[in-house]
Short mmCIF file of C-alpha atoms in Angstrom, two decimals:
data_model
loop_
_atom_site.label_atom_id
_atom_site.label_comp_id
_atom_site.label_asym_id
_atom_site.label_seq_id
_atom_site.Cartn_x
_atom_site.Cartn_y
_atom_site.Cartn_z
CA UNK C 1 28.75 -48.72 6.69
CA UNK C 2 29.09 -48.59 10.57
CA UNK C 3 31.22 -46.22 12.10
CA UNK C 4 33.13 -46.21 15.44
CA UNK C 5 31.44 -44.08 18.16
CA UNK C 6 34.75 -42.10 18.47
CA UNK C 7 35.72 -39.94 15.62
CA UNK C 8 38.97 -37.73 15.91
CA UNK C 9 38.19 -34.08 15.42
CA UNK C 10 41.09 -32.07 14.02
CA UNK C 11 41.11 -28.29 14.71
CA UNK C 12 42.43 -25.98 11.79
CA UNK C 13 42.53 -22.24 11.07
CA UNK C 14 40.88 -21.99 7.69
CA UNK C 15 42.38 -25.29 6.09
CA UNK C 16 39.92 -27.94 7.01
CA UNK C 17 38.58 -28.73 3.62
CA UNK C 18 41.93 -28.64 1.94
CA UNK C 19 43.41 -31.01 4.67
CA UNK C 20 40.49 -33.53 4.27
CA UNK C 21 40.78 -33.40 0.49
CA UNK C 22 44.55 -34.13 0.72
CA UNK C 23 44.09 -36.93 3.13
CA UNK C 24 41.28 -38.80 0.99
CA UNK C 25 43.42 -38.35 -2.08
CA UNK C 26 46.20 -40.41 -0.45
CA UNK C 27 44.17 -43.07 1.26
CA UNK C 28 42.28 -45.79 -0.74
CA UNK C 29 38.63 -46.18 0.06
CA UNK C 30 38.31 -42.69 1.50
CA UNK C 31 35.87 -40.00 0.97
CA UNK C 32 34.83 -36.42 2.11
CA UNK C 33 31.15 -36.55 3.31
CA UNK C 34 29.12 -33.72 4.62
CA UNK C 35 30.62 -30.25 4.67
CA UNK C 36 28.88 -27.50 6.78
CA UNK C 37 29.72 -24.01 6.00
CA UNK C 38 29.94 -20.60 7.73
CA UNK C 39 27.16 -18.08 7.03
CA UNK C 40 27.55 -14.32 7.04
CA UNK C 41 28.92 -12.76 10.25
CA UNK C 42 30.95 -15.78 11.06
CA UNK C 43 34.72 -15.80 12.13
CA UNK C 44 35.57 -16.93 8.53
CA UNK C 45 34.18 -15.80 5.20
CA UNK C 46 30.71 -17.02 4.24
CA UNK C 47 30.90 -20.33 2.38
CA UNK C 48 34.16 -21.22 4.18
CA UNK C 49 33.89 -24.92 5.45
CA UNK C 50 32.88 -24.98 9.28
CA UNK C 51 33.06 -28.89 9.74
CA UNK C 52 34.14 -31.53 7.27
CA UNK C 53 33.18 -35.08 7.82
CA UNK C 54 35.74 -37.38 6.02
CA UNK C 55 36.50 -41.15 6.09
CA UNK C 56 39.92 -42.56 5.77
CA UNK C 57 39.94 -46.36 5.10
CA UNK C 58 36.76 -46.86 7.07
CA UNK C 59 37.70 -44.49 10.02
CA UNK C 60 35.60 -41.38 10.34
CA UNK C 61 37.16 -37.95 11.23
CA UNK C 62 36.10 -34.51 11.35
CA UNK C 63 37.93 -31.34 10.43
CA UNK C 64 37.04 -28.16 12.17
CA UNK C 65 37.92 -24.75 11.03
CA UNK C 66 37.82 -23.24 14.59
CA UNK C 67 40.28 -20.42 14.01
CA UNK C 68 43.70 -19.51 15.53
CA UNK C 69 42.76 -20.35 19.13
CA UNK C 70 44.33 -23.82 19.33
CA UNK C 71 47.39 -25.35 17.47
CA UNK C 72 47.93 -28.96 16.41
CA UNK C 73 51.09 -30.50 18.17
CA UNK C 74 52.96 -33.75 18.09
CA UNK C 75 51.23 -34.62 21.48
CA UNK C 76 48.92 -36.52 19.25
CA UNK C 77 49.58 -38.17 15.94
CA UNK C 78 47.89 -40.42 13.40
CA UNK C 79 49.66 -43.70 12.87
CA UNK C 80 49.69 -45.41 9.49
CA UNK C 81 50.44 -49.11 9.19
CA UNK C 82 52.18 -49.79 5.90
CA UNK C 83 52.46 -53.12 4.20
CA UNK C 84 55.71 -52.57 2.35
CA UNK C 85 58.40 -50.03 1.42
CA UNK C 86 56.52 -48.67 -1.56
CA UNK C 87 53.45 -47.92 0.75
CA UNK C 88 55.71 -46.17 3.27
CA UNK C 89 57.18 -44.01 0.41
CA UNK C 90 53.66 -43.13 -0.71
CA UNK C 91 52.26 -41.87 2.50
CA UNK C 92 55.64 -40.36 3.58
CA UNK C 93 56.00 -38.29 0.40
CA UNK C 94 52.37 -37.55 0.04
CA UNK C 95 52.22 -36.04 3.54
CA UNK C 96 55.27 -34.10 3.36
CA UNK C 97 54.73 -32.58 -0.08
CA UNK C 98 54.19 -28.85 -0.44
CA UNK C 99 55.60 -27.76 3.04
CA UNK C 100 55.28 -30.75 5.38
CA UNK C 101 58.25 -31.61 7.66
CA UNK C 102 60.13 -34.79 8.25
CA UNK C 103 61.00 -35.71 11.84
CA UNK C 104 62.76 -38.78 13.30
CA UNK C 105 61.86 -42.34 13.55
CA UNK C 106 58.94 -42.39 11.23
CA UNK C 107 57.34 -39.29 12.28
CA UNK C 108 56.33 -36.18 10.09
CA UNK C 109 54.14 -33.26 10.18
CA UNK C 110 52.03 -32.41 7.00
CA UNK C 111 51.77 -29.01 5.68
CA UNK C 112 48.54 -28.34 7.89
CA UNK C 113 50.45 -29.30 11.15
CA UNK C 114 48.99 -32.58 11.70
CA UNK C 115 51.57 -35.25 13.03
CA UNK C 116 51.66 -38.63 11.35
CA UNK C 117 53.73 -41.90 12.20
CA UNK C 118 54.47 -43.79 9.08
CA UNK C 119 55.17 -47.42 10.11
CA UNK C 120 56.27 -50.39 8.32
CA UNK C 121 54.44 -53.67 9.29
CA UNK C 122 56.92 -55.80 11.04
CA UNK C 123 58.49 -52.73 13.18
CA UNK C 124 56.98 -53.90 16.46
CA UNK C 125 58.02 -57.48 16.14
CA UNK C 126 61.62 -56.23 15.11
CA UNK C 127 61.93 -53.80 18.14
CA UNK C 128 60.67 -56.42 20.54
CA UNK C 129 62.90 -59.37 19.11
CA UNK C 130 63.37 -62.03 21.89
CA UNK C 131 67.10 -61.52 21.31
CA UNK C 132 67.74 -58.19 23.14
CA UNK C 133 70.86 -57.59 21.03
CA UNK C 134 69.01 -57.88 17.80
CA UNK C 135 66.33 -55.54 19.24
CA UNK C 136 68.96 -53.01 20.42
CA UNK C 137 70.72 -52.91 17.00
CA UNK C 138 67.39 -52.53 15.37
CA UNK C 139 66.40 -49.66 17.69
CA UNK C 140 69.92 -47.88 17.12
CA UNK C 141 69.36 -48.06 13.48
CA UNK C 142 65.90 -46.61 13.60
CA UNK C 143 67.13 -43.65 15.77
CA UNK C 144 69.19 -42.45 12.90
CA UNK C 145 66.28 -42.45 10.48
CA UNK C 146 63.65 -39.98 9.57
CA UNK C 147 61.62 -42.06 7.03
CA UNK C 148 61.73 -45.86 8.37
CA UNK C 149 63.49 -48.43 6.29
CA UNK C 150 62.67 -51.78 7.68
CA UNK C 151 65.08 -53.59 5.44
CA UNK C 152 67.94 -51.49 6.78
CA UNK C 153 66.83 -52.04 10.41
CA UNK C 154 66.55 -55.75 9.85
CA UNK C 155 70.05 -55.77 8.44
CA UNK C 156 71.33 -53.77 11.41
CA UNK C 157 69.58 -56.28 13.77
CA UNK C 158 71.51 -59.15 11.96
CA UNK C 159 74.72 -57.19 12.67
CA UNK C 160 75.30 -55.47 9.39
CA UNK C 161 77.17 -52.20 9.72
CA UNK C 162 74.95 -49.10 9.83
#
């Protein structure tokens, strides 16, 4: 398998391996690869993962246990393109489980602090509908949602009451 030359590296404070294991459990065709571990005298107990290489549906990532110096923020998020409502539900519920937080307009933060966008296929086309009133109504409906419901947004675009 060939990989992109760019691999996001996510900074954690001791939870890199648990995060990588959660992510590969949720995404098909995903795997944890090499794991380097801290030795004695390191900032974490010997044996704690230092760098975890993992692949999510063909995209390589790294998870680094670097300590408390830096925190993950919503300034960067990972966006998941979902084929249908069942897939939206799968990722949404899997990522907020055990302490994650819902946010607005399809955004959430998992229990490790990583921000995700769970986006149904067709959202972009709906929000950029050539009819500006349809696009406006769809956008207004989206602004009231946490987890995105494309069917409800389409109904709103068509003029159904929200």
